[in-house]
Coordinates of C-alpha atoms in Angstrom, one line a residue:
M237 CA -35.4 -0.5 -17.3
T238 CA -39.7 -1.8 -16.7
D239 CA -41.3 -0.8 -13.8
A240 CA -42.5 -1.9 -10.9
N241 CA -45.1 -3.8 -12.8
S242 CA -43.3 -6.0 -14.7
E243 CA -41.9 -9.6 -14.7
P244 CA -38.4 -9.8 -15.8
N245 CA -36.0 -12.5 -17.1
Y246 CA -32.6 -12.8 -16.1
F247 CA -32.2 -11.9 -19.8
H248 CA -33.0 -8.8 -19.5
F249 CA -31.1 -8.0 -16.3
E250 CA -27.9 -9.5 -18.9
H251 CA -29.0 -7.1 -20.8
L252 CA -28.9 -4.7 -18.1
T253 CA -25.2 -5.4 -17.6
R254 CA -24.2 -5.9 -20.9
F255 CA -25.2 -1.8 -21.1
L256 CA -23.5 -0.6 -17.7
M257 CA -20.3 -3.4 -19.1
Q258 CA -20.6 -1.5 -22.6
S259 CA -21.0 2.4 -21.5
A260 CA -19.0 2.1 -18.6
S261 CA -15.8 0.2 -19.6
L262 CA -16.2 -2.6 -17.7
E263 CA -15.7 -6.6 -17.7
F264 CA -17.5 -9.7 -16.8
V265 CA -15.7 -11.7 -13.8
D266 CA -19.0 -13.8 -13.3
A267 CA -22.1 -13.8 -15.7
R268 CA -24.1 -15.6 -12.6
L269 CA -22.8 -15.3 -9.8
A270 CA -25.8 -16.4 -7.4
Q271 CA -28.9 -16.6 -8.8
N272 CA -32.3 -17.5 -7.5
R273 CA -36.2 -16.5 -7.8
N274 CA -35.5 -13.4 -5.2
F275 CA -31.7 -11.9 -6.9
Y276 CA -29.5 -12.3 -9.2
I277 CA -26.3 -11.0 -8.8
H278 CA -23.6 -10.2 -11.8
V279 CA -19.9 -9.6 -11.4
V280 CA -18.3 -7.7 -13.1
R281 CA -14.8 -5.3 -12.6
V282 CA -13.2 -1.9 -14.2
S283 CA -11.4 -2.1 -17.2
E284 CA -7.3 -1.5 -15.7
S285 CA -6.8 1.9 -17.8
Y286 CA -10.3 3.1 -15.9
H287 CA -9.6 2.2 -12.3
R288 CA -9.9 4.7 -9.7
V289 CA -8.9 5.1 -6.5
G290 CA -12.2 5.1 -4.4
I291 CA -14.5 2.1 -6.4
P292 CA -14.1 -1.2 -5.9
A293 CA -11.5 -3.1 -9.1
Q294 CA -14.6 -6.2 -9.2
F295 CA -18.2 -5.5 -7.9
P296 CA -21.6 -7.3 -8.7
I297 CA -24.4 -6.3 -9.7
I298 CA -27.8 -6.7 -7.2
Y299 CA -30.8 -7.3 -9.7
P300 CA -33.1 -7.9 -6.5
N301 CA -36.0 -9.7 -8.3
I302 CA -39.8 -8.4 -6.6
T303 CA -42.6 -9.0 -8.9
A304 CA -46.6 -9.1 -8.1
T305 CA -46.1 -13.0 -8.6
N306 CA -43.1 -13.8 -6.2
K307 CA -44.3 -12.4 -3.0
S308 CA -41.7 -14.4 -1.0
S309 CA -39.7 -12.5 0.5
S310 CA -39.3 -8.3 0.7
L311 CA -36.6 -6.5 -0.5
S312 CA -34.9 -6.4 3.2
D313 CA -35.1 -10.3 3.5
I314 CA -33.2 -10.6 0.1
L315 CA -30.0 -8.6 1.0
E316 CA -30.2 -9.6 4.7
E317 CA -29.0 -13.6 2.0
I318 CA -26.9 -10.9 0.3
I319 CA -25.0 -8.9 2.2
P320 CA -22.4 -12.3 3.4
M321 CA -21.7 -13.4 0.5
L322 CA -21.3 -10.0 -0.6
N323 CA -18.5 -10.1 2.1
G324 CA -14.7 -11.1 1.3
L325 CA -15.5 -10.1 -2.8
V326 CA -14.9 -6.4 -2.3
E327 CA -11.3 -6.3 -0.5
G328 CA -10.3 -3.5 0.4
S329 CA -13.4 -0.9 0.3
R330 CA -17.0 -0.8 3.2
L331 CA -18.9 -0.6 -0.7
L332 CA -19.9 -3.8 -1.6
G333 CA -22.2 -3.5 -5.1
V334 CA -24.3 -1.8 -7.3
L335 CA -27.9 -2.3 -7.1
V336 CA -30.5 -2.0 -9.6
P337 CA -34.1 -2.0 -8.3
V338 CA -36.3 -3.1 -11.9
T339 CA -38.7 -4.0 -9.3
V340 CA -38.0 -2.0 -6.4
P341 CA -39.5 1.5 -6.2
V342 CA -36.0 3.6 -6.1
P343 CA -37.0 6.4 -3.0
E344 CA -38.1 2.4 -0.9
V345 CA -34.9 1.5 -1.5
R346 CA -33.0 4.1 -0.4
Q347 CA -35.5 4.7 3.0
L348 CA -34.8 1.3 3.5
L349 CA -30.5 1.0 3.6
R350 CA -30.9 3.9 5.3
R351 CA -33.3 2.5 7.7
R352 CA -31.2 -0.1 8.5
G353 CA -27.9 1.8 8.3
W354 CA -26.4 -0.7 4.8
Q355 CA -26.2 3.3 2.9
N356 CA -22.6 3.0 2.3
Y357 CA -22.7 -0.8 0.9
F358 CA -24.6 0.1 -2.5
V359 CA -25.3 2.2 -4.4
V360 CA -28.4 2.4 -6.5
L361 CA -29.1 3.0 -9.9
D362 CA -32.2 4.4 -11.3
K363 CA -33.2 4.8 -15.3
E364 CA -32.0 8.7 -15.0
N365 CA -28.5 6.5 -13.4
F366 CA -28.1 4.1 -16.8
H367 CA -28.9 7.5 -19.5
K368 CA -26.3 9.4 -17.4
I369 CA -23.5 6.6 -18.1
E370 CA -24.2 6.2 -21.0
R371 CA -24.0 9.5 -22.2
G372 CA -21.3 9.9 -19.8
G373 CA -19.2 6.8 -19.7
F374 CA -17.4 6.6 -17.1
S375 CA -16.9 9.6 -15.7
E376 CA -20.7 9.7 -14.9
F377 CA -20.2 5.8 -14.2
E378 CA -17.4 7.2 -10.9
K379 CA -19.4 10.6 -9.8
I380 CA -22.5 8.3 -9.3
I381 CA -20.7 5.8 -7.7
S382 CA -18.7 9.3 -5.5
T383 CA -22.1 11.8 -4.8
Q384 CA -24.3 7.9 -3.7
Q385 CA -21.0 6.8 -0.8
S386 CA -20.0 8.8 2.1
L387 CA -16.4 10.4 1.8
K388 CA -15.3 7.9 4.6
V389 CA -16.2 5.8 3.0
L390 CA -14.7 6.5 -0.6
N391 CA -11.5 7.7 1.3
P392 CA -8.0 6.0 -0.4
Y393 CA -5.6 7.9 2.2
T394 CA -4.7 5.8 4.8
S395 CA -3.0 5.4 7.7
H396 CA -0.8 3.0 8.1
G397 CA 0.7 -0.2 5.4
P398 CA 1.1 -0.3 1.7
V399 CA -0.5 1.6 0.2
T400 CA -2.7 -0.1 -3.0
E401 CA -2.1 0.3 -6.6
D402 CA -4.3 2.6 -7.5
M403 CA -3.2 5.6 -4.9
F404 CA 1.0 4.5 -5.8
F405 CA 2.2 8.0 -7.0
G406 CA 6.0 8.9 -7.9
R407 CA 9.2 6.4 -7.7
E408 CA 9.4 6.4 -11.4
K409 CA 13.1 6.4 -12.0
E410 CA 13.1 3.8 -9.6
T411 CA 10.3 1.7 -10.8
M412 CA 12.3 2.4 -14.1
Y413 CA 15.9 2.2 -13.5
A414 CA 15.0 -1.4 -11.3
I415 CA 12.5 -3.3 -14.4
E416 CA 15.8 -2.9 -17.4
K417 CA 18.2 -3.9 -14.2
I418 CA 16.5 -7.1 -13.2
S419 CA 17.4 -9.3 -15.5
D420 CA 20.6 -9.6 -14.7
H421 CA 21.3 -7.8 -11.5
C422 CA 19.9 -7.9 -7.6
L423 CA 18.8 -5.3 -6.5
V424 CA 19.1 -3.0 -2.2
Y425 CA 17.2 -0.3 -1.7
I426 CA 17.8 0.5 1.9
G427 CA 15.8 3.3 3.8
G428 CA 13.6 4.4 6.7
R429 CA 10.8 3.6 8.8
R430 CA 7.5 4.4 6.8
I431 CA 8.9 5.9 4.1
G432 CA 6.7 3.3 1.5
K433 CA 8.9 0.6 0.6
T434 CA 7.3 -1.9 1.4
S435 CA 4.4 0.2 -1.4
F436 CA 6.9 0.8 -3.1
L437 CA 8.2 -4.0 -3.9
L438 CA 4.8 -4.4 -3.7
H439 CA 4.2 -1.4 -7.4
L440 CA 7.2 -3.7 -8.9
S441 CA 5.7 -7.2 -8.3
I442 CA 2.9 -5.6 -11.3
E443 CA 4.9 -4.0 -13.3
L444 CA 7.3 -6.7 -13.5
N445 CA 4.8 -9.6 -14.0
K446 CA 3.1 -8.2 -16.2
R447 CA 6.0 -8.0 -18.9
G448 CA 5.3 -11.6 -19.2
T449 CA 9.4 -13.3 -18.6
Y450 CA 8.9 -12.9 -13.9
N451 CA 7.5 -15.0 -12.1
T452 CA 7.4 -12.3 -8.6
F453 CA 7.2 -13.4 -4.8
Y454 CA 6.5 -11.1 -3.2
I455 CA 7.8 -11.8 1.2
N456 CA 7.8 -10.0 4.2
C457 CA 10.4 -11.1 6.0
E458 CA 10.4 -9.8 9.8
V459 CA 7.9 -12.7 9.9
F460 CA 10.5 -14.9 10.0
D461 CA 12.7 -16.7 13.1
S462 CA 14.3 -19.3 11.2
A463 CA 15.9 -19.7 8.0
Q464 CA 13.9 -22.9 7.6
G465 CA 10.5 -20.5 8.6
F466 CA 11.7 -18.5 4.8
Y467 CA 12.5 -21.8 2.8
H468 CA 9.0 -23.0 4.0
K469 CA 7.1 -19.9 2.9
V470 CA 9.3 -19.9 -0.7
R471 CA 8.7 -23.7 -1.2
D472 CA 5.1 -22.4 -0.2
L473 CA 4.6 -19.9 -2.9
I474 CA 5.9 -21.4 -6.1
M475 CA 4.7 -24.7 -5.3
D476 CA 1.2 -22.8 -4.8
N477 CA 1.3 -20.1 -7.6
L478 CA 3.3 -21.6 -10.2
V479 CA 4.8 -25.7 -10.1
T480 CA 1.8 -26.8 -11.3
P481 CA 1.6 -30.9 -12.2
T482 CA 0.4 -30.7 -15.6
R483 CA 4.0 -27.7 -16.0
I484 CA 6.1 -31.0 -14.4
G485 CA 4.2 -33.6 -16.6
R486 CA 5.1 -31.5 -20.0
S487 CA 9.0 -31.1 -18.3
M488 CA 8.3 -34.8 -17.7
V489 CA 7.7 -36.0 -21.8
K490 CA 9.5 -32.7 -23.2
G491 CA 6.8 -31.7 -25.5
E492 CA 4.1 -29.9 -24.9
G493 CA 0.2 -30.1 -24.8
A494 CA 0.7 -33.5 -23.4
S495 CA -1.1 -35.5 -20.9
V496 CA -0.2 -34.9 -16.9
G497 CA 0.5 -38.4 -15.9
D498 CA 0.4 -40.8 -12.5
A499 CA 4.6 -39.3 -12.2
A500 CA 3.5 -35.9 -12.6
N501 CA 2.2 -36.3 -10.0
D502 CA 4.3 -38.2 -7.7
K503 CA 6.3 -35.4 -8.4
H504 CA 4.4 -32.8 -8.0
R505 CA 3.8 -33.9 -4.2
E506 CA 7.2 -34.8 -3.6
L507 CA 8.3 -32.1 -3.7
K508 CA 5.2 -29.7 -1.6
G509 CA 6.2 -32.1 1.0
N510 CA 9.7 -32.1 1.1
A511 CA 11.4 -30.6 4.5
I512 CA 13.8 -27.9 3.0
T513 CA 16.1 -27.8 6.7
N514 CA 18.9 -26.3 4.8
Q515 CA 20.7 -24.0 2.6
E516 CA 21.4 -26.9 0.7
Q517 CA 18.2 -28.0 1.3
F518 CA 17.0 -24.5 -0.4
A519 CA 18.4 -24.3 -3.3
S520 CA 18.2 -27.5 -4.6
F521 CA 15.6 -27.1 -4.5
V522 CA 14.5 -23.8 -6.0
E523 CA 17.2 -25.5 -8.6
E524 CA 14.8 -28.6 -9.8
V525 CA 11.4 -26.5 -9.9
S526 CA 13.0 -23.5 -11.8
A527 CA 13.0 -26.6 -14.8
F528 CA 9.2 -26.0 -14.8
L529 CA 8.8 -22.8 -15.6
S530 CA 8.8 -22.1 -18.9
G531 CA 12.3 -19.7 -18.9
K532 CA 10.5 -17.0 -16.6
Q533 CA 12.9 -15.7 -14.1
I534 CA 12.3 -15.8 -10.2
V535 CA 11.9 -12.9 -8.4
L536 CA 12.3 -12.9 -5.2
L537 CA 10.5 -9.5 -3.1
L538 CA 12.7 -9.5 0.2
D539 CA 11.0 -7.0 2.4
E540 CA 12.2 -6.0 6.3
V541 CA 15.4 -8.8 5.7
D542 CA 17.8 -6.4 8.5
L543 CA 17.1 -9.4 11.5
L544 CA 17.7 -12.9 9.0
V545 CA 20.7 -10.6 7.6
H546 CA 22.1 -11.0 11.2
A547 CA 21.0 -13.4 12.9
H548 CA 21.1 -16.5 9.5
P549 CA 24.2 -14.9 6.5
E550 CA 24.5 -19.2 5.2
M551 CA 20.6 -17.7 3.6
F552 CA 21.6 -15.1 2.1
K553 CA 25.1 -17.2 0.8
A554 CA 21.4 -19.4 -0.3
L555 CA 20.4 -17.1 -2.2
R556 CA 24.0 -15.6 -4.2
S557 CA 24.2 -18.8 -5.1
L558 CA 21.2 -19.4 -6.5
Y559 CA 21.9 -15.8 -8.4
M560 CA 25.2 -17.0 -9.6
G561 CA 23.6 -19.3 -10.6
G562 CA 20.8 -17.6 -12.5
V563 CA 18.2 -18.9 -10.8
I564 CA 16.7 -16.2 -9.8
R565 CA 17.0 -12.5 -9.1
C566 CA 16.5 -10.8 -6.1
I567 CA 15.0 -7.2 -4.0
F568 CA 16.3 -6.7 -1.2
C569 CA 14.9 -4.1 1.3
G570 CA 15.6 -2.5 4.2
E571 CA 16.8 -1.0 8.1
R572 CA 20.1 -0.2 8.7
G573 CA 20.9 -3.7 9.7
L574 CA 20.9 -4.3 5.3
D575 CA 22.7 -1.4 5.4
N576 CA 25.8 -2.5 7.4
A577 CA 25.8 -5.7 6.0
V578 CA 26.3 -4.8 2.5
H579 CA 29.5 -2.2 4.3
D580 CA 30.3 -5.2 5.7
S581 CA 32.8 -7.2 3.3
D582 CA 33.2 -10.5 4.9
H583 CA 29.7 -11.0 4.7
S584 CA 27.9 -13.0 1.5
M585 CA 25.7 -9.2 1.4
S586 CA 28.3 -7.8 0.6
N587 CA 28.3 -7.0 -3.5
F588 CA 25.8 -9.2 -3.7
G589 CA 23.7 -6.4 -4.7
D590 CA 23.7 -2.9 -6.8
V591 CA 22.8 -0.4 -3.7
Q592 CA 20.9 2.3 -4.3
P593 CA 21.0 5.7 -2.6
P594 CA 18.8 6.4 0.0
F595 CA 14.7 5.6 -0.3
R596 CA 14.1 9.5 -0.2
F597 CA 10.3 11.8 0.2
F598 CA 8.7 12.6 -2.2
L599 CA 9.6 15.8 -5.1
P600 CA 7.5 18.8 -5.6
D601 CA 5.6 17.5 -7.4
E602 CA 4.7 13.2 -6.9
T603 CA 3.5 15.3 -3.5
S604 CA 1.0 17.5 -5.8
K605 CA -0.3 14.4 -7.9
L606 CA -0.6 12.2 -3.8
I607 CA -3.7 16.0 -4.5
V608 CA -4.9 16.8 -6.5
E609 CA -5.7 13.5 -8.0
P610 CA -8.0 11.8 -5.7
F611 CA -8.8 14.3 -4.9
E612 CA -9.9 15.0 -8.1
Y613 CA -12.0 11.7 -8.3
L614 CA -14.0 12.0 -5.3
G615 CA -15.2 15.3 -6.3
I616 CA -13.5 17.4 -3.8
K617 CA -12.2 21.0 -5.1
I618 CA -9.0 22.7 -3.9
K619 CA -9.8 26.5 -3.5
S620 CA -7.0 28.8 -3.9
E621 CA -5.1 25.0 -4.9
S622 CA -1.7 25.9 -5.0
D623 CA -1.2 27.5 -1.7
V624 CA -3.3 24.9 -0.2
I625 CA -0.7 21.9 -1.7
R626 CA 2.9 24.8 -0.5
V627 CA 0.4 24.0 3.2
I628 CA -0.3 20.9 3.0
K629 CA 3.5 20.0 2.0
E630 CA 4.5 22.5 4.7
N631 CA 3.5 20.4 6.8
T632 CA 4.4 16.7 5.8
A633 CA 7.6 17.5 4.1
N634 CA 7.0 15.8 0.8
R635 CA 7.6 12.6 3.3
P636 CA 4.6 10.3 1.5
N637 CA 3.5 8.7 4.7
L638 CA 2.4 12.4 6.6
V639 CA 0.8 13.6 2.7
Q640 CA -1.6 10.1 3.2
E641 CA -1.8 10.9 6.6
L642 CA -2.3 14.8 6.6
C643 CA -4.4 13.5 3.2
R644 CA -6.9 11.8 5.6
R645 CA -8.0 13.7 7.8
L646 CA -8.7 16.0 5.5
V647 CA -12.0 14.0 3.7
D648 CA -12.4 12.8 6.9
D649 CA -12.5 16.2 8.6
L650 CA -14.5 17.4 5.4
A651 CA -17.4 14.3 5.6
D652 CA -17.7 15.2 8.8
R653 CA -18.3 19.1 7.9
I654 CA -20.8 19.1 5.4
G655 CA -22.8 16.0 6.8
D656 CA -24.4 12.6 5.3
E657 CA -25.9 13.1 2.1
Q658 CA -22.5 15.1 1.4
P659 CA -23.7 17.3 -1.6
M660 CA -21.1 17.8 -4.5
G661 CA -21.0 21.4 -4.2
K662 CA -20.0 21.3 -0.8
R663 CA -16.6 19.4 -1.3
V664 CA -14.7 21.9 -0.4
I665 CA -10.8 22.5 1.2
T666 CA -10.1 25.5 2.5
V667 CA -6.6 26.8 3.2
A668 CA -9.0 27.2 6.9
D669 CA -9.2 23.3 6.9
V670 CA -5.7 22.1 6.4
A671 CA -4.6 25.0 9.6
R672 CA -7.5 23.1 11.7
V673 CA -6.6 20.0 11.1
T674 CA -3.2 20.2 11.6
S675 CA -3.9 22.0 15.1
A676 CA -2.7 20.5 17.9
V677 CA -5.3 21.4 20.0
K678 CA -8.7 20.8 17.7
V679 CA -8.5 17.5 17.0
E680 CA -10.0 15.3 18.8
R681 CA -13.7 14.5 16.7
I682 CA -11.4 14.0 13.3
I683 CA -8.7 11.8 14.0
S684 CA -9.5 7.7 13.3
A685 CA -7.0 5.2 12.9
R686 CA -4.1 7.2 14.9
A687 CA -5.2 5.8 18.4
H688 CA -5.8 9.8 18.7
Q689 CA -2.9 11.7 18.3
P690 CA -3.0 14.8 17.2
Y691 CA -1.8 14.9 13.8
F692 CA 1.8 17.4 15.3
D693 CA 3.2 14.2 17.1
V694 CA 2.2 11.5 14.2
Y695 CA 4.3 14.0 12.2
I696 CA 7.3 14.4 15.0
E697 CA 7.1 9.8 15.1
S698 CA 7.5 9.8 11.3
M699 CA 10.3 12.0 11.3
W700 CA 11.9 10.6 13.7
G701 CA 10.7 6.9 13.0
R702 CA 13.7 4.7 14.3
C703 CA 16.6 7.4 15.2
N704 CA 17.3 6.7 18.6
L705 CA 18.3 9.5 21.1
L706 CA 20.8 10.6 20.3
A707 CA 20.0 11.7 16.3
R708 CA 17.2 12.7 18.1
A709 CA 19.3 15.3 20.0
I710 CA 21.5 15.7 17.0
S711 CA 19.2 17.2 14.7
I712 CA 17.7 19.6 17.0
L713 CA 20.6 20.9 17.5
F714 CA 21.9 21.9 13.9
E715 CA 20.2 23.8 11.4
P716 CA 19.4 23.7 7.6
G717 CA 22.5 24.1 5.8
D718 CA 24.7 23.4 8.2
Q719 CA 27.7 21.0 7.0
V720 CA 29.9 19.0 9.7
T721 CA 32.2 16.7 10.1
P722 CA 31.0 13.7 12.4
K723 CA 34.1 15.3 15.6
E724 CA 32.4 19.4 14.7
V725 CA 29.6 17.3 15.9
L726 CA 31.8 15.9 19.1
Q727 CA 32.5 19.0 20.0
K728 CA 29.0 20.5 20.1
M729 CA 27.2 17.7 21.6
R730 CA 30.3 17.8 24.4
K731 CA 29.4 20.9 25.0
E732 CA 25.4 20.5 25.6
K733 CA 26.4 18.6 27.9
F734 CA 26.0 15.2 26.0
R735 CA 28.5 12.2 27.7
V736 CA 28.9 11.0 24.1
T737 CA 31.7 9.6 22.7
Q738 CA 32.4 10.1 17.7
K739 CA 31.7 6.2 18.0
Q740 CA 28.5 7.3 19.2
C741 CA 27.8 10.2 16.8
E742 CA 28.9 9.0 13.1
D743 CA 26.7 5.8 14.1
A744 CA 23.8 8.9 14.6
L745 CA 24.5 10.8 11.5
G746 CA 24.0 7.1 9.8
W747 CA 20.1 7.1 11.1
L748 CA 19.4 11.0 10.9
C749 CA 20.8 9.9 6.8
L750 CA 18.6 6.8 6.9
Y751 CA 15.6 8.9 7.7
N752 CA 16.1 12.0 5.1
L753 CA 17.2 14.7 7.2
A754 CA 20.8 14.6 7.3
E755 CA 23.3 13.8 3.4
D756 CA 25.9 12.3 3.9
K757 CA 28.3 13.8 1.7
G758 CA 31.8 12.6 2.4
R759 CA 33.4 14.0 5.4
Q760 CA 31.1 15.7 5.9
F761 CA 27.4 16.0 6.8
R762 CA 24.9 17.9 5.9
F763 CA 22.1 18.2 7.9
V764 CA 17.7 18.7 5.0
H765 CA 15.3 20.1 8.7
H766 CA 12.5 20.1 5.0
G767 CA 11.2 22.2 8.2
F768 CA 11.6 20.1 10.5
R769 CA 13.0 21.9 13.4
K770 CA 9.8 24.9 13.3
I771 CA 7.0 22.2 13.4
L772 CA 9.0 20.5 16.5
E773 CA 9.0 24.2 17.8
L774 CA 5.0 24.0 17.4
R775 CA 4.9 21.2 20.7
T776 CA 7.5 22.7 23.0
S777 CA 10.3 23.8 22.1
A778 CA 13.9 22.9 21.0
E779 CA 15.2 23.6 25.0
D780 CA 13.1 21.8 27.1
M781 CA 13.0 18.6 24.2
L782 CA 17.1 19.0 24.8
I783 CA 17.1 18.7 27.4
S784 CA 14.5 16.2 28.1
L785 CA 16.5 13.8 25.9
R786 CA 19.7 14.4 27.5
E787 CA 18.1 13.6 30.9
E788 CA 16.8 9.9 29.4
I789 CA 20.7 9.7 27.4
E790 CA 21.7 9.9 31.4
E791 CA 19.6 7.6 32.2
K792 CA 20.6 4.9 28.9
V793 CA 24.7 5.7 30.2
S794 CA 23.6 5.2 34.1
H795 CA 22.5 1.0 33.6
G796 CA 24.9 1.0 30.6
T797 CA 22.5 0.8 27.6
V798 CA 24.5 3.4 25.9

């Protein structure tokens, strides 16, 4: 690197970028995203095998160019100009880029960033950092980023929504089974709310696309109030991503590499513009465009199909016909609505796809990975690791979203406790930290994303999910390991003065199975609470909770809503 009195040119900046690429396993995306007399920007990406949590998949390297002969702009002015350009380039991260102030003293840069509140937007590399990266490679680059950035900025754990691919853990068996079966089968996955269905579908899309023989499309069906909306969404996804005029032209002349003529452009406009108002037109469209896709199989990953599957069964009849004709494959995800449809012999979903076991909680080893590996990337040490992991498992029931939620709070709490500098030596989490974060009394200062809910409220909300009131009452009344028939459940509920029928009890048991609080053993149901009762009673007594639930049910009965 040159000193502050040097007059570097573009080739010097390019040399530094190539040095970083070679040392830290980076790849060029754009060699010259933007440049003027005041700055140069190169966009790079992290090699897939080195992608880590907290580090964007791609990011810019920024070289402010302030020299003795070029003082028209201050560093502050340059960054003011650059920041709007960078927003949107780095998705899912507040880190906007790597700043290499070749001609500006680094202490001056750091002081400016702190003064302007930009310290979490940029990682600043000086000459010493370059030497460290040369010796230590990507792991040293990663360490520099985690040292300079706030843990809250780097915190990869999420409290809602699907996880990013680098935070996807577990589900290996489900993934491999789907990859093996999808060439010849459609698949159906049933699971409760916030159990990881969407994250699984997005992960599966990436894995299938890597094979090079599939074109996958993820579609959230929850947003559609009509079958036509779904048809148009599929059409737009296929046309925007796959069916180009070039492909149409090649198909028309049946020659590889043929030029695109007016006919191909006309056909592309026709396919993209045609209205699709019924299942016949939809099927005809998909059959026609499949001819342009060079043998790649279309796979529709259909999430949250519960409403559509009952409101528009004709749509699923069309999908079934396309599947039987070898045109598409489908993977369906949903809850009780989808479950009811696949078990209804009169519905087009009956025997449509292979129905998989309900989405389960994580296995203990999967939970351990989700705790330990991101902590390692963040430079966080776990004191008495086995004890901390055990306590986290006890407080999450190995439920993926709860592990994410609790670990997110632990990282944010640690960031608050150790202050702005956040030295690596103080990045330690203990059993006492887990106890404090899960306390229902002292959580106000550490809660950010989930409104102001104490952790145990989030826990109970996740464990019960959309279970109805009767299902919640049943989950309190029975002990883990109890194995009972619906009739025995009914008898116990009536003994507790709940006015319910056996059919209502059977429906409630179905909800508990969906949320992994019970298992269907054929003629009996076995309760598997995962410590749920114990944690519930930290909030209120089981007796008080039952009284409250009984009163709510009675009120609904009196209004004819149960």
